[in-house]
């Protein structure tokens, strides 16, 4: 991959129906993609995976936009209903498109759900779902798989091997949907796009790995950044 230099991060406030949201831009000098990443319901853009991607991808020509939903900007402790999160994300989309390159919608946990639910209508190029919460812990019958399967665009799911919200092996049980010959796909998919699955060994929902694990925390983050970079580098039309 050809590397590029990067500019300093810049913050932008965007009005939405749910209040002011904030985008922290980590720009590439010559971007070929924008990767927009929303946070989860239990934390903000300081999450280790979001920060790692914001540092690793701009030198590779991918501008990373870390998105803070209005409830987080306002200092509230509890996330609002999904429809409110979706409304905030929709209102942000024109700002994310402004650089003039394809936008990959993404996020971690609840942010991944927002990206999946809105990808088709907003014209997202693809979806990056970090720690997709396939179900609440211990409640596999409360499946959210439909949100993932109906994204309608190529989707990469990055899941910790020990994620209580859905372990990688559980994805093999999802309905068949991806074309059989889709390179690198796990069984499953959505109309108009297959999903692929990248496992972070030993990782929990926040991609933390135990001290006794045979890979370090930095190595676990490398699995994420290198895997996402390779996925983003696949030429259009060949996925």
Tab-separated table of C-alpha atoms in Angstrom:
chain	number	residue	atom	x	y	z
A	1	UNK	CA	0.000	0.000	0.000
A	2	UNK	CA	1.208	3.482	-0.788
A	3	UNK	CA	1.659	5.584	2.302
A	4	UNK	CA	0.759	9.250	2.622
A	5	UNK	CA	1.423	12.012	5.084
A	6	UNK	CA	-1.374	13.332	7.288
A	7	UNK	CA	-2.702	16.647	8.535
A	8	UNK	CA	-3.575	17.549	12.110
A	9	UNK	CA	-6.987	16.494	13.501
A	10	UNK	CA	-9.733	19.093	13.215
A	11	UNK	CA	-13.102	19.306	14.988
A	12	UNK	CA	-16.401	20.251	13.384
A	13	UNK	CA	-19.760	20.823	15.072
A	14	UNK	CA	-22.843	19.772	13.108
A	15	UNK	CA	-26.437	20.612	13.996
A	16	UNK	CA	-28.836	17.649	14.046
A	17	UNK	CA	-32.468	17.205	15.118
A	18	UNK	CA	-31.140	15.611	18.325
A	19	UNK	CA	-28.739	18.466	19.130
A	20	UNK	CA	-25.185	19.329	18.169
A	21	UNK	CA	-22.949	16.465	17.093
A	22	UNK	CA	-19.182	16.637	16.687
A	23	UNK	CA	-16.825	15.222	14.082
A	24	UNK	CA	-13.118	14.915	14.797
A	25	UNK	CA	-11.395	14.674	11.428
A	26	UNK	CA	-8.138	12.774	11.028
A	27	UNK	CA	-7.462	13.706	7.406
A	28	UNK	CA	-5.291	12.057	4.817
A	29	UNK	CA	-3.422	14.456	2.555
A	30	UNK	CA	-4.786	12.773	-0.591
A	31	UNK	CA	-7.835	10.806	0.567
A	32	UNK	CA	-9.401	8.041	-1.490
A	33	UNK	CA	-11.982	7.154	1.180
A	34	UNK	CA	-13.628	8.636	4.267
A	35	UNK	CA	-14.191	6.172	7.100
A	36	UNK	CA	-16.838	7.549	9.473
A	37	UNK	CA	-16.816	5.870	12.890
A	38	UNK	CA	-19.467	6.268	15.552
A	39	UNK	CA	-18.994	5.267	19.180
A	40	UNK	CA	-20.923	2.813	21.322
A	41	UNK	CA	-23.547	3.349	23.995
A	42	UNK	CA	-21.052	2.843	26.825
A	43	UNK	CA	-18.251	5.157	25.739
A	44	UNK	CA	-16.999	7.740	23.290
A	45	UNK	CA	-14.427	8.165	20.568
A	46	UNK	CA	-11.636	7.439	23.038
A	47	UNK	CA	-12.240	3.703	22.495
A	48	UNK	CA	-9.003	1.877	21.737
A	49	UNK	CA	-10.116	0.522	18.362
A	50	UNK	CA	-11.365	3.896	17.111
A	51	UNK	CA	-8.172	5.647	18.168
A	52	UNK	CA	-6.003	2.948	16.604
A	53	UNK	CA	-7.794	3.249	13.268
A	54	UNK	CA	-7.633	7.064	13.365
A	55	UNK	CA	-3.858	6.831	13.773
A	56	UNK	CA	-3.176	4.034	11.289
A	57	UNK	CA	-5.368	4.789	8.278
A	58	UNK	CA	-4.710	8.435	7.251
A	59	UNK	CA	-1.132	7.637	6.124
A	60	UNK	CA	-2.712	5.031	3.820
A	61	UNK	CA	-5.016	7.547	2.135
A	62	UNK	CA	-8.120	7.061	4.310
A	63	UNK	CA	-9.525	10.064	6.150
A	64	UNK	CA	-11.044	8.956	9.459
A	65	UNK	CA	-13.980	10.913	10.879
A	66	UNK	CA	-14.698	10.109	14.538
A	67	UNK	CA	-18.326	10.991	15.175
A	68	UNK	CA	-19.743	11.935	18.578
A	69	UNK	CA	-23.509	11.678	18.804
A	70	UNK	CA	-25.412	14.642	20.324
A	71	UNK	CA	-26.154	12.839	23.598
A	72	UNK	CA	-22.449	12.347	24.146
A	73	UNK	CA	-21.557	15.933	23.198
A	74	UNK	CA	-24.196	17.153	25.679
A	75	UNK	CA	-22.587	15.137	28.470
A	76	UNK	CA	-25.499	12.759	28.987
A	77	UNK	CA	-24.842	9.330	30.490
A	78	UNK	CA	-27.461	7.269	28.660
A	79	UNK	CA	-27.843	6.865	24.910
A	80	UNK	CA	-31.244	7.665	23.389
A	81	UNK	CA	-33.478	5.342	21.370
A	82	UNK	CA	-32.152	3.879	18.097
A	83	UNK	CA	-34.375	6.136	15.982
A	84	UNK	CA	-32.783	9.202	17.626
A	85	UNK	CA	-29.282	7.858	16.990
A	86	UNK	CA	-30.201	7.212	13.352
A	87	UNK	CA	-31.597	10.730	12.963
A	88	UNK	CA	-28.366	12.231	14.265
A	89	UNK	CA	-26.283	10.091	11.900
A	90	UNK	CA	-28.429	11.020	8.898
A	91	UNK	CA	-28.022	14.729	9.657
A	92	UNK	CA	-24.237	14.301	9.812
A	93	UNK	CA	-23.987	12.541	6.477
A	94	UNK	CA	-23.698	15.624	4.198
A	95	UNK	CA	-20.666	16.771	6.211
A	96	UNK	CA	-19.104	13.319	5.872
A	97	UNK	CA	-19.638	13.397	2.094
A	98	UNK	CA	-18.156	16.871	1.671
A	99	UNK	CA	-14.564	15.683	0.971
A	100	UNK	CA	-15.929	14.245	-2.279
A	101	UNK	CA	-14.724	10.651	-1.952
A	102	UNK	CA	-16.683	7.463	-1.125
A	103	UNK	CA	-17.779	7.246	2.505
A	104	UNK	CA	-17.568	3.997	4.453
A	105	UNK	CA	-20.038	4.079	7.342
A	106	UNK	CA	-18.851	2.456	10.522
A	107	UNK	CA	-18.798	2.351	14.254
A	108	UNK	CA	-18.371	0.170	17.270
A	109	UNK	CA	-21.229	-1.640	19.053
A	110	UNK	CA	-24.298	0.654	18.975
A	111	UNK	CA	-22.487	2.782	16.394
A	112	UNK	CA	-22.133	-0.274	14.166
A	113	UNK	CA	-25.867	-0.870	14.404
A	114	UNK	CA	-26.554	2.717	13.318
A	115	UNK	CA	-24.208	2.338	10.345
A	116	UNK	CA	-25.894	-0.903	9.256
A	117	UNK	CA	-29.441	0.432	9.619
A	118	UNK	CA	-28.798	3.564	7.552
A	119	UNK	CA	-26.171	2.432	5.015
A	120	UNK	CA	-28.465	1.717	2.099
A	121	UNK	CA	-30.572	4.889	2.331
A	122	UNK	CA	-27.543	7.155	2.755
A	123	UNK	CA	-25.568	5.600	-0.083
A	124	UNK	CA	-22.670	4.373	2.046
A	125	UNK	CA	-19.909	2.741	0.038
A	126	UNK	CA	-19.548	-0.045	2.627
A	127	UNK	CA	-19.917	-0.662	6.368
A	128	UNK	CA	-17.293	-1.373	9.024
A	129	UNK	CA	-18.948	-3.000	12.051
A	130	UNK	CA	-16.634	-3.122	15.053
A	131	UNK	CA	-17.861	-5.354	17.903
A	132	UNK	CA	-21.304	-5.693	16.358
A	133	UNK	CA	-23.669	-6.541	19.254
A	134	UNK	CA	-25.315	-9.578	17.722
A	135	UNK	CA	-27.400	-10.005	20.898
A	136	UNK	CA	-27.369	-8.855	24.529
A	137	UNK	CA	-24.980	-10.902	26.693
A	138	UNK	CA	-26.512	-14.264	27.518
A	139	UNK	CA	-29.595	-13.587	25.362
A	140	UNK	CA	-28.928	-15.125	21.930
A	141	UNK	CA	-32.686	-15.289	21.308
A	142	UNK	CA	-32.697	-11.452	21.161
A	143	UNK	CA	-30.831	-11.435	17.860
A	144	UNK	CA	-29.988	-8.221	16.007
A	145	UNK	CA	-28.668	-10.118	13.000
A	146	UNK	CA	-31.279	-8.596	10.692
A	147	UNK	CA	-29.657	-5.162	11.021
A	148	UNK	CA	-26.353	-6.604	9.828
A	149	UNK	CA	-27.800	-8.815	7.108
A	150	UNK	CA	-29.911	-5.986	5.674
A	151	UNK	CA	-27.158	-3.368	5.412
A	152	UNK	CA	-27.279	-3.745	1.635
A	153	UNK	CA	-23.587	-2.960	1.119
A	154	UNK	CA	-20.298	-4.852	1.571
A	155	UNK	CA	-19.671	-5.106	5.294
A	156	UNK	CA	-16.677	-6.067	7.419
A	157	UNK	CA	-17.456	-7.313	10.927
A	158	UNK	CA	-14.529	-7.161	13.365
A	159	UNK	CA	-15.339	-9.270	16.412
A	160	UNK	CA	-13.425	-10.219	19.542
A	161	UNK	CA	-13.020	-13.940	20.096
A	162	UNK	CA	-14.497	-13.616	23.605
A	163	UNK	CA	-17.153	-10.979	22.923
A	164	UNK	CA	-20.198	-11.745	25.122
A	165	UNK	CA	-22.384	-9.801	22.664
A	166	UNK	CA	-21.657	-12.402	19.981
A	167	UNK	CA	-18.635	-14.615	19.407
A	168	UNK	CA	-17.261	-15.161	15.892
A	169	UNK	CA	-18.506	-18.775	15.817
A	170	UNK	CA	-22.079	-17.509	16.144
A	171	UNK	CA	-21.868	-15.870	12.725
A	172	UNK	CA	-21.699	-19.294	11.090
A	173	UNK	CA	-25.262	-19.840	12.328
A	174	UNK	CA	-26.670	-16.796	10.533
A	175	UNK	CA	-28.839	-17.269	7.429
A	176	UNK	CA	-26.920	-17.921	4.229
A	177	UNK	CA	-26.866	-14.843	2.035
A	178	UNK	CA	-23.469	-14.084	0.546
A	179	UNK	CA	-22.586	-15.450	-2.880
A	180	UNK	CA	-20.688	-18.714	-2.487
A	181	UNK	CA	-17.746	-17.390	-4.483
A	182	UNK	CA	-17.364	-14.106	-2.587
A	183	UNK	CA	-13.648	-13.938	-1.660
A	184	UNK	CA	-13.039	-13.847	2.074
A	185	UNK	CA	-16.674	-13.884	3.123
A	186	UNK	CA	-18.026	-15.675	6.109
A	187	UNK	CA	-21.319	-17.516	5.499
A	188	UNK	CA	-23.931	-14.788	5.426
A	189	UNK	CA	-24.567	-11.535	3.708
A	190	UNK	CA	-27.108	-9.009	2.540
A	191	UNK	CA	-28.839	-8.028	-0.682
A	192	UNK	CA	-26.282	-5.984	-2.605
A	193	UNK	CA	-23.324	-6.847	-0.424
A	194	UNK	CA	-21.670	-9.659	1.491
A	195	UNK	CA	-20.260	-9.430	4.966
A	196	UNK	CA	-16.803	-10.620	5.897
A	197	UNK	CA	-15.671	-11.532	9.385
A	198	UNK	CA	-12.359	-10.670	11.036
A	199	UNK	CA	-11.708	-12.234	14.441
A	200	UNK	CA	-9.528	-10.559	17.060
A	201	UNK	CA	-8.316	-13.553	19.111
A	202	UNK	CA	-9.098	-13.428	22.845
A	203	UNK	CA	-10.637	-9.955	22.525
A	204	UNK	CA	-13.682	-8.905	24.541
A	205	UNK	CA	-16.338	-6.394	23.448
A	206	UNK	CA	-13.792	-3.571	23.755
A	207	UNK	CA	-11.038	-5.700	22.137
A	208	UNK	CA	-9.186	-5.925	25.437
A	209	UNK	CA	-7.159	-9.145	25.673
A	210	UNK	CA	-6.205	-10.935	28.909
A	211	UNK	CA	-2.630	-10.536	30.134
A	212	UNK	CA	-2.212	-14.294	29.842
A	213	UNK	CA	-3.180	-14.278	26.140
A	214	UNK	CA	-0.474	-15.258	23.651
A	215	UNK	CA	-0.756	-11.867	21.939
A	216	UNK	CA	-0.328	-8.427	23.463
A	217	UNK	CA	-2.844	-5.607	23.455
A	218	UNK	CA	-0.836	-3.818	20.784
A	219	UNK	CA	-0.792	-6.964	18.652
A	220	UNK	CA	-4.562	-7.291	19.005
A	221	UNK	CA	-4.981	-3.712	17.762
A	222	UNK	CA	-2.638	-4.511	14.872
A	223	UNK	CA	-5.030	-7.289	13.836
A	224	UNK	CA	-7.757	-4.650	13.580
A	225	UNK	CA	-5.816	-1.912	11.814
A	226	UNK	CA	-4.072	-4.204	9.360
A	227	UNK	CA	-7.236	-6.146	8.580
A	228	UNK	CA	-9.322	-3.016	8.045
A	229	UNK	CA	-6.605	-1.418	5.911
A	230	UNK	CA	-6.445	-4.506	3.681
A	231	UNK	CA	-10.246	-4.598	3.380
A	232	UNK	CA	-10.406	-0.908	2.413
A	233	UNK	CA	-7.678	-1.418	-0.176
A	234	UNK	CA	-9.680	-3.964	-2.190
A	235	UNK	CA	-10.513	-2.339	-5.561
A	236	UNK	CA	-14.128	-1.406	-6.225
A	237	UNK	CA	-16.100	-4.091	-8.000
A	238	UNK	CA	-13.840	-6.967	-6.967
A	239	UNK	CA	-15.188	-7.685	-3.490
